[in-house]
Each structure stands twice: as structure tokens, then as C-alpha cells.
XYZ file of C-alpha atoms in Angstrom:
413
model
C 11.871 16.155 -45.742
C 15.386 14.591 -45.023
C 13.446 13.254 -42.008
C 10.827 11.661 -44.143
C 13.790 10.308 -46.465
C 15.322 8.683 -44.233
C 12.222 6.970 -42.774
C 10.678 5.727 -46.275
C 13.847 4.099 -47.143
C 14.420 2.483 -44.046
C 10.531 1.296 -43.833
C 11.184 0.001 -47.340
C 13.974 -1.312 -47.259
C 12.945 -3.473 -44.250
C 9.424 -4.211 -46.546
C 11.813 -5.139 -48.839
C 13.791 -8.065 -46.719
C 10.198 -9.625 -45.979
C 8.932 -9.873 -49.129
C 12.600 -11.262 -50.235
C 11.978 -13.654 -47.717
C 7.993 -14.215 -48.779
C 9.455 -14.843 -52.232
C 12.938 -16.948 -52.113
C 11.471 -20.620 -52.323
C 14.242 -23.614 -52.006
C 15.083 -24.240 -55.384
C 14.838 -27.686 -55.392
C 11.522 -27.877 -53.947
C 9.455 -31.341 -54.708
C 5.771 -30.967 -54.088
C 3.772 -34.181 -53.033
C 2.958 -34.373 -57.249
C 6.393 -35.089 -57.966
C 6.985 -37.909 -56.059
C 3.662 -39.552 -57.624
C 4.580 -38.947 -60.732
C 7.896 -41.040 -59.590
C 6.361 -43.695 -57.861
C 3.952 -44.193 -61.296
C 7.041 -43.914 -63.906
C 8.927 -46.859 -62.170
C 5.164 -48.862 -62.251
C 5.301 -48.770 -65.914
C 8.863 -49.911 -65.888
C 8.196 -52.715 -63.684
C 5.132 -53.799 -66.101
C 7.143 -53.723 -69.103
C 10.385 -55.923 -67.248
C 7.809 -58.070 -65.884
C 5.992 -58.720 -69.490
C 9.415 -59.913 -70.821
C 10.331 -62.402 -68.488
C 6.635 -63.662 -68.801
C 5.080 -62.626 -64.870
C 2.791 -60.316 -66.741
C 0.423 -61.705 -69.608
C -0.048 -59.008 -72.441
C -3.335 -58.307 -71.680
C -2.414 -57.701 -67.489
C 0.266 -55.368 -68.629
C -2.483 -53.203 -71.295
C -4.386 -53.324 -68.469
C -1.795 -51.900 -65.869
C 0.120 -49.963 -68.733
C -3.576 -48.015 -68.820
C -4.263 -47.322 -64.658
C -1.033 -46.647 -64.752
C -1.378 -43.637 -67.074
C -4.583 -42.565 -65.484
C -2.815 -41.935 -62.737
C 0.001 -39.954 -64.275
C -1.828 -37.645 -65.883
C -3.857 -36.999 -62.361
C -0.751 -36.261 -60.803
C 0.386 -34.092 -63.522
C -2.578 -31.923 -63.897
C -1.968 -31.391 -59.843
C 2.159 -30.685 -60.123
C 0.457 -27.491 -62.826
C -2.083 -26.259 -59.914
C 0.856 -25.928 -57.213
C 2.988 -24.287 -59.630
C 1.057 -21.905 -61.232
C 0.138 -20.844 -56.816
C 3.716 -19.433 -56.893
C 1.818 -16.445 -57.381
C 1.211 -16.503 -53.590
C 3.938 -15.237 -52.116
C 4.059 -12.402 -54.757
C 0.808 -11.272 -53.537
C 1.832 -11.596 -49.756
C 4.951 -9.930 -50.338
C 3.068 -7.036 -52.057
C 0.663 -6.657 -49.190
C 3.236 -6.906 -46.595
C 5.037 -4.496 -47.979
C 2.313 -1.729 -47.935
C 0.721 -2.847 -44.834
C 4.714 -1.920 -43.203
C 4.755 0.807 -45.188
C 1.519 2.676 -44.689
C 0.637 0.634 -40.917
C 3.662 2.583 -39.698
C 3.013 6.170 -41.422
C -0.577 5.850 -39.655
C 0.279 4.611 -36.299
C 2.950 7.590 -36.326
C 1.137 10.208 -37.060
C -1.867 8.638 -34.462
C 0.175 8.685 -31.430
C 1.356 12.417 -32.819
C -2.112 13.458 -32.639
C -2.836 11.944 -30.066
C -0.411 11.783 -27.380
C 2.200 14.597 -28.856
C 4.756 12.254 -29.008
C 6.604 11.711 -32.261
C 4.770 13.789 -34.257
C 6.513 14.540 -37.831
C 7.929 18.591 -37.096
C 8.279 18.026 -33.219
C 11.781 18.726 -32.309
C 13.498 17.430 -29.182
C 11.160 18.135 -25.827
C 13.244 17.421 -22.671
C 11.209 17.442 -19.850
C 12.715 20.960 -18.437
C 11.925 22.128 -22.114
C 8.183 20.280 -21.935
C 7.817 21.801 -18.309
C 8.602 25.213 -19.042
C 6.342 25.016 -22.004
C 3.401 24.155 -20.022
C 4.263 26.655 -17.262
C 4.126 29.326 -20.817
C 0.861 27.759 -21.795
C -0.323 28.228 -17.840
C 0.617 31.776 -17.384
C -0.908 32.562 -21.371
C -3.975 31.233 -21.074
C -7.706 32.726 -21.956
C -8.649 34.532 -18.427
C -12.736 33.586 -17.442
C -14.208 36.254 -20.302
C -12.473 35.633 -23.087
C -13.174 31.404 -22.080
C -17.268 32.579 -21.488
C -17.219 34.700 -25.347
C -15.966 32.618 -26.844
C -18.533 29.700 -26.307
C -22.046 29.239 -28.185
C -24.760 31.016 -26.854
C -26.112 28.662 -24.142
C -29.289 26.692 -25.411
C -32.160 27.162 -22.849
C -33.171 24.485 -20.794
C -36.274 22.652 -21.841
C -39.093 21.105 -19.179
C -38.454 24.603 -17.153
C -42.039 25.393 -15.470
C -42.817 28.869 -16.306
C -44.136 29.767 -13.020
C -40.348 28.881 -11.437
C -38.783 30.629 -14.265
C -41.286 33.716 -13.329
C -40.337 33.389 -9.703
C -36.917 33.638 -10.750
C -36.658 36.578 -12.728
C -38.477 38.395 -10.061
C -35.978 37.217 -7.619
C -33.291 39.419 -9.809
C -35.306 42.356 -10.233
C -35.611 42.174 -6.321
C -31.735 41.540 -5.642
C -30.837 44.599 -7.786
C -32.618 46.814 -5.893
C -31.183 45.544 -2.711
C -27.606 45.312 -3.628
C -26.806 44.596 0.102
C -29.102 41.001 0.543
C -26.428 38.488 1.341
C -28.767 35.849 1.465
C -31.101 37.309 -1.578
C -27.896 36.994 -3.607
C -27.197 33.282 -2.774
C -30.668 32.814 -3.855
C -30.085 34.104 -6.954
C -26.367 32.265 -7.644
C -28.103 28.951 -6.906
C -31.566 29.333 -8.922
C -29.249 30.886 -11.974
C -27.399 27.602 -11.739
C -30.421 25.663 -11.526
C -31.610 27.102 -14.835
C -28.050 26.450 -16.391
C -27.181 30.983 -16.718
C -23.658 29.658 -14.342
C -22.469 33.184 -15.811
C -25.078 35.102 -14.182
C -24.671 32.590 -11.000
C -21.295 33.138 -10.485
C -21.394 36.650 -10.366
C -24.074 36.435 -7.831
C -22.502 34.487 -5.626
C -19.010 36.531 -6.079
C -21.198 39.447 -5.029
C -22.483 37.274 -1.803
C -18.586 36.187 -0.932
C -17.619 39.916 -1.007
C -20.523 41.320 0.955
C -20.085 38.011 3.746
C -16.441 39.416 3.634
C -13.922 37.684 6.174
C -16.698 35.283 7.021
C -16.871 33.168 3.567
C -17.042 29.876 4.028
C -14.901 27.322 2.301
C -18.256 25.709 0.705
C -18.829 29.575 -0.662
C -15.791 29.624 -2.037
C -15.917 25.979 -3.658
C -19.905 26.659 -4.628
C -18.658 29.923 -6.508
C -15.618 28.381 -8.394
C -17.389 24.909 -9.399
C -19.769 28.151 -11.172
C -16.827 29.619 -13.141
C -15.296 26.280 -14.363
C -18.999 25.911 -15.412
C -20.020 28.969 -16.901
C -16.622 28.303 -19.277
C -17.652 24.784 -20.726
C -15.514 23.043 -17.814
C -12.496 25.107 -18.534
C -9.948 26.247 -15.301
C -8.908 30.178 -15.994
C -6.961 31.773 -14.119
C -9.432 33.461 -11.764
C -10.941 29.993 -11.586
C -7.848 29.114 -10.139
C -7.060 31.509 -7.579
C -10.270 30.922 -5.947
C -9.194 27.057 -5.554
C -6.094 27.938 -4.648
C -8.032 30.514 -2.001
C -9.766 27.297 -0.493
C -6.834 25.063 -0.359
C -4.838 26.905 1.622
C -8.129 27.193 4.035
C -9.243 23.035 3.486
C -6.098 20.796 1.367
C -8.012 18.260 1.623
C -11.188 19.925 0.051
C -12.315 17.743 -3.285
C -14.065 20.001 -5.417
C -10.784 21.620 -5.896
C -8.008 19.195 -6.004
C -10.291 17.824 -8.850
C -10.632 20.803 -10.683
C -6.635 22.170 -9.718
C -5.697 18.510 -11.718
C -8.035 19.272 -14.558
C -6.036 22.248 -15.060
C -2.766 20.706 -14.856
C -4.547 18.420 -17.232
C -5.366 21.512 -19.652
C -2.116 22.953 -19.127
C 0.128 20.634 -20.483
C 0.805 18.742 -17.089
C -0.964 15.604 -17.039
C 1.822 13.782 -15.201
C 0.574 16.331 -12.345
C -3.119 16.110 -13.203
C -2.273 12.574 -12.381
C -0.530 11.810 -9.350
C -3.625 14.840 -8.196
C -6.443 12.314 -9.050
C -4.347 9.115 -8.248
C -3.754 10.342 -4.858
C -7.425 11.016 -4.293
C -9.142 7.733 -5.721
C -6.950 6.270 -3.208
C -7.913 8.175 -0.326
C -11.754 8.093 -1.568
C -14.623 7.543 -0.571
C -16.099 5.636 -3.165
C -19.188 7.154 -2.850
C -17.481 11.205 -2.832
C -18.824 13.271 -5.986
C -15.438 13.740 -7.977
C -14.769 10.204 -7.880
C -16.226 9.578 -11.252
C -15.131 12.571 -12.834
C -11.726 11.680 -11.989
C -12.204 7.654 -13.286
C -13.230 8.970 -16.537
C -10.454 11.379 -17.170
C -7.422 9.447 -15.425
C -6.998 6.691 -17.720
C -6.320 9.355 -20.260
C -3.865 11.615 -18.446
C -1.817 8.018 -17.587
C -1.628 7.228 -20.975
C -0.228 10.847 -21.518
C 2.315 10.787 -18.440
C 3.488 7.704 -19.852
C 2.350 5.851 -17.544
C 0.881 2.099 -17.682
C -1.619 2.595 -15.093
C -3.985 0.177 -13.227
C -7.038 1.674 -11.134
C -6.599 1.353 -7.947
C -9.646 -0.453 -4.742
C -11.025 2.809 -4.909
C -10.469 4.483 -0.474
C -7.562 1.305 0.111
C -5.700 5.142 1.485
C -8.966 6.217 3.716
C -7.562 4.282 7.238
C -3.503 5.130 6.287
C -3.935 8.818 7.621
C -1.618 10.553 10.096
C -2.061 12.793 13.511
C -5.105 15.284 11.960
C -4.845 19.059 13.316
C -7.425 18.299 15.281
C -5.313 14.852 16.943
C -2.871 17.608 18.013
C -5.102 20.213 19.708
C -6.956 17.243 21.725
C -3.218 16.326 22.747
C -3.567 19.755 24.488
C -6.002 18.418 26.998
C -3.593 15.596 28.417
C -0.515 15.776 30.181
C 2.723 16.504 29.388
C 4.258 13.356 28.888
C 1.226 11.809 27.628
C 0.107 14.033 25.287
C 4.255 13.430 24.176
C 3.692 10.018 24.049
C 0.349 10.160 21.642
C 2.078 12.522 19.347
C 5.250 10.990 19.785
C 3.487 6.975 18.558
C 1.672 9.005 15.734
C 4.415 10.337 13.943
C 6.672 7.321 14.458
C 3.704 5.523 12.229
C 3.429 7.831 9.813
C 7.459 8.348 9.229
C 7.394 5.064 8.707
C 5.010 4.331 6.253
C 5.995 7.933 4.372
C 9.443 6.528 4.241
C 8.578 2.897 2.566
C 5.188 3.927 0.721
C 4.951 7.024 0.101
C 1.753 9.015 0.682
C -0.301 11.867 -0.127
C 1.202 15.693 0.566
C -1.680 16.220 3.345
C -0.140 13.503 4.968
C 3.984 15.173 4.757
C 2.188 18.063 5.883
C 0.627 16.505 9.410
C 4.127 14.681 9.807
C 6.178 18.387 9.572
C 3.518 19.456 11.273
C 3.427 17.206 14.405
C 7.401 17.087 14.249
C 7.085 21.062 14.606
C 4.725 20.800 17.855
C 7.454 18.013 19.650
C 10.422 20.286 19.446
C 12.593 17.920 16.433
C 13.010 20.666 13.900
C 15.514 19.185 12.361
C 13.898 16.771 12.137
C 11.327 18.599 10.490
C 13.192 20.013 7.925
C 14.612 16.929 6.744
C 11.175 16.352 6.023
C 10.241 19.160 4.324
C 13.462 19.124 2.104
C 11.987 15.874 1.093
C 8.958 16.971 0.417
C 10.042 19.984 -1.788
C 11.687 17.275 -4.101
C 9.040 14.507 -3.999
C 6.244 17.237 -5.054
C 8.120 19.094 -6.648
C 6.219 19.496 -9.911
C 2.603 19.422 -8.252
C 2.535 23.371 -7.026
C -0.488 22.788 -4.478
C 1.381 19.841 -2.786
C 4.038 23.120 -2.675
C 2.139 25.721 -1.219
C 0.462 22.578 1.464
C 3.879 21.088 2.693
C 5.350 25.220 2.939
C 2.418 26.532 5.135
C 3.575 23.117 6.717
C 6.709 24.206 7.329
C 6.598 27.714 8.255
C 3.912 26.765 11.413
C 7.090 24.424 12.064
C 9.552 27.082 11.954
C 11.811 24.972 8.726
C 10.373 27.226 5.786
C 10.805 30.953 5.089
């Protein structure tokens, strides 16, 4: 209550100053009508003087008096109109006061409701507190089952072919009788997805992955994560997050997994992390990647919530700025020792210079750390590793990637 009393008092005081400035008019303000009246009165005096000196005849003097008198009446009426218009400043002052007080309140509430900034009832919330709050929110968020149960019943898709629906129903029965049929589970997952039955789809996909075991591919896991998230209405549950982390451990550049990790961060109070992930994805491209459209649709809001004045970059403008990949380094194994070192040194030098001056995504930092480990330059790899851990301290996905690179280079536990 004390806050509202103080802010209302300040708003009224400022509105009062503006109103006072509008109401305060010059004490001796003279209008055009006042000047006209002075001139006409002087003309009447001159008529009397000219008549006394014999310059004007009595008839001419009377004619001039009549004309000047008519003009005086018109000017006097104009002066009365100007005086009655003095209420306009009062109306303007009232409007200004209402706009300042009511508009400020509305703007304050609007910003608070939209971005959680400056909302009434919020105490001071430092960055460390916001990060801790987001971590708590992430650790206590609903699981997959709760998320699915919170959604309204799915509406059956319209226009489905009855024969197709019958075939899928038959497939369900067949898979139920043959629980060890990997291909059957995969087909069932795909067809359940086609029907919009994402809960059934991810269960079938999970069964296929369990049957495949270590031979399950990144594509299998990506489809599984996608089905989990779609079944939860676009919500990234802890179960879906675990699958995404598994994908990124095997394929750090996986586009769908990176997009969904950014979405999870956005949903749990870390729009700043989501923004960084999505911005890197836009810069890396390619422009026709399926995740570009959803990133473009959501990154402006993430940037605004993170307090960043953001301009959409040229999509894919960082595609050519890649460092030595694991394939590049592995291919160097067929060269002589001197050739191999020379090739890797050249790639490392260019990547190191660019990261130092322009920065880059975590994948490139990990590549640089791994390449330095190959070269045996552990001190430099350790320095780059420590720097990268500071740069991406708030990005768990990047930290995992960089930590694994540091372990391979022998500079991290």
C-alpha cells in the first residue's frame, strides 16, 4: 500500500505541474482584437480633431464615425470570443492529468503482466535469484504423465480414410500379439503420429528403442522426443529433456534437439538461454531447415523477455565459419606427421582467432578444445576450456558439450 501511495502522489504531482503550465497564461496577453480596438478608437479621436480643424465636413465625419463604430463592434465581439475560449487550457490540463496517471498505471501493469518486470507485488529480484528461481521451476515442473493428463481430450482428425483407420487398428492388434517386433512398433509409432495419437505414438517408439538397445539411432531418439513433446501439447517435460540430452550427447549439432532445449529454457524462466540457443541456430542455418520457422516465430519474444534489442540476422550467415570437425581431424590420420600437424595447426589458428574476436557457438569451442588436445597443447586447451565454461555458464547444453570436449582433451575431469 505504501508503494501505491508514493507512486500515486508522484504521478499527481507531475500531472499538477503540467496542468499548471497549461493554465498559466501571460498576465498582459494582448490579442489581435485588442490591437484593432486601439486603432479604431484612435481613428475616432482623429475624426474629431479633423472636424475641429475644418478638414472634414460634418457629413463626412458622421459617415466615418459610423464605419469605425461598426468595426469597433465587430472587434469587440471577437475579443469576447477569445476570452470565452480560455476554458480550452483547463480541458487540456484535465486530459493531461488523466493520461499521465491512468496511462502510467496501465503501462506499468502491462509490462509487469507481459514480462514479469516491474509488476506490482514483485520484490527486488537479482539475476542470481532469477536463475535460482528458474532452476527450482525446472526441477519441480510437471512430468510427462501430468502434462498429458492436463490436456483436454484430443479431437479426432477429420477427413481420414476409413480404410486407413481400419488398417492402423489392425496394426495395433498385430503389434500387441508380437511385442518383440521392432519394425512393427516403428510402423505403429509413425501411423499413430499420422492420426494425431501422439501419446500412443511415443509409447510405441519407446518400445522400439528398448528393443533396439545400443543400436537405436539418433533419428529414433529424435522422433521419440518429438512425439513426447507433441503429446504434451508442446511442453518439454523432464522425460523429454532427458531424451534431448541423450541426443545432444551423441549429436551436439542436432537441430530439433537444440530447438526443443531452447523451448524448455523459455518455458522454465530462462528466455536468455533460449535466445542464445536460437540465435546461434539462425546464424548457423541452413535457411530451409525445419526448425528455422518455429525459431523465427518465438525468438522475438524470447529476446524481449531477456531484455535484448534484437534484429533477426541473415539466416545461415555463420555456416561458412566452421572450425575443424572430428571428420577433418580423423582424415588427417592418413597424412604424414608433419602434414597432419600443419593442417590441424592452420585450422586451429583460424578458429582460435575468430572465437577470440567474434565469439561463436559452443560446438566450435568444443571443436577447438578437441583439436588442441590432438596437437598436445594441453595448456592452451585448458585455457580455452576455462574461458568457454565462463562464456556458457548459463547454458547447460553448452556446458555438457564443452565438458565432454575437455575430457577428451584431458583437461577436464
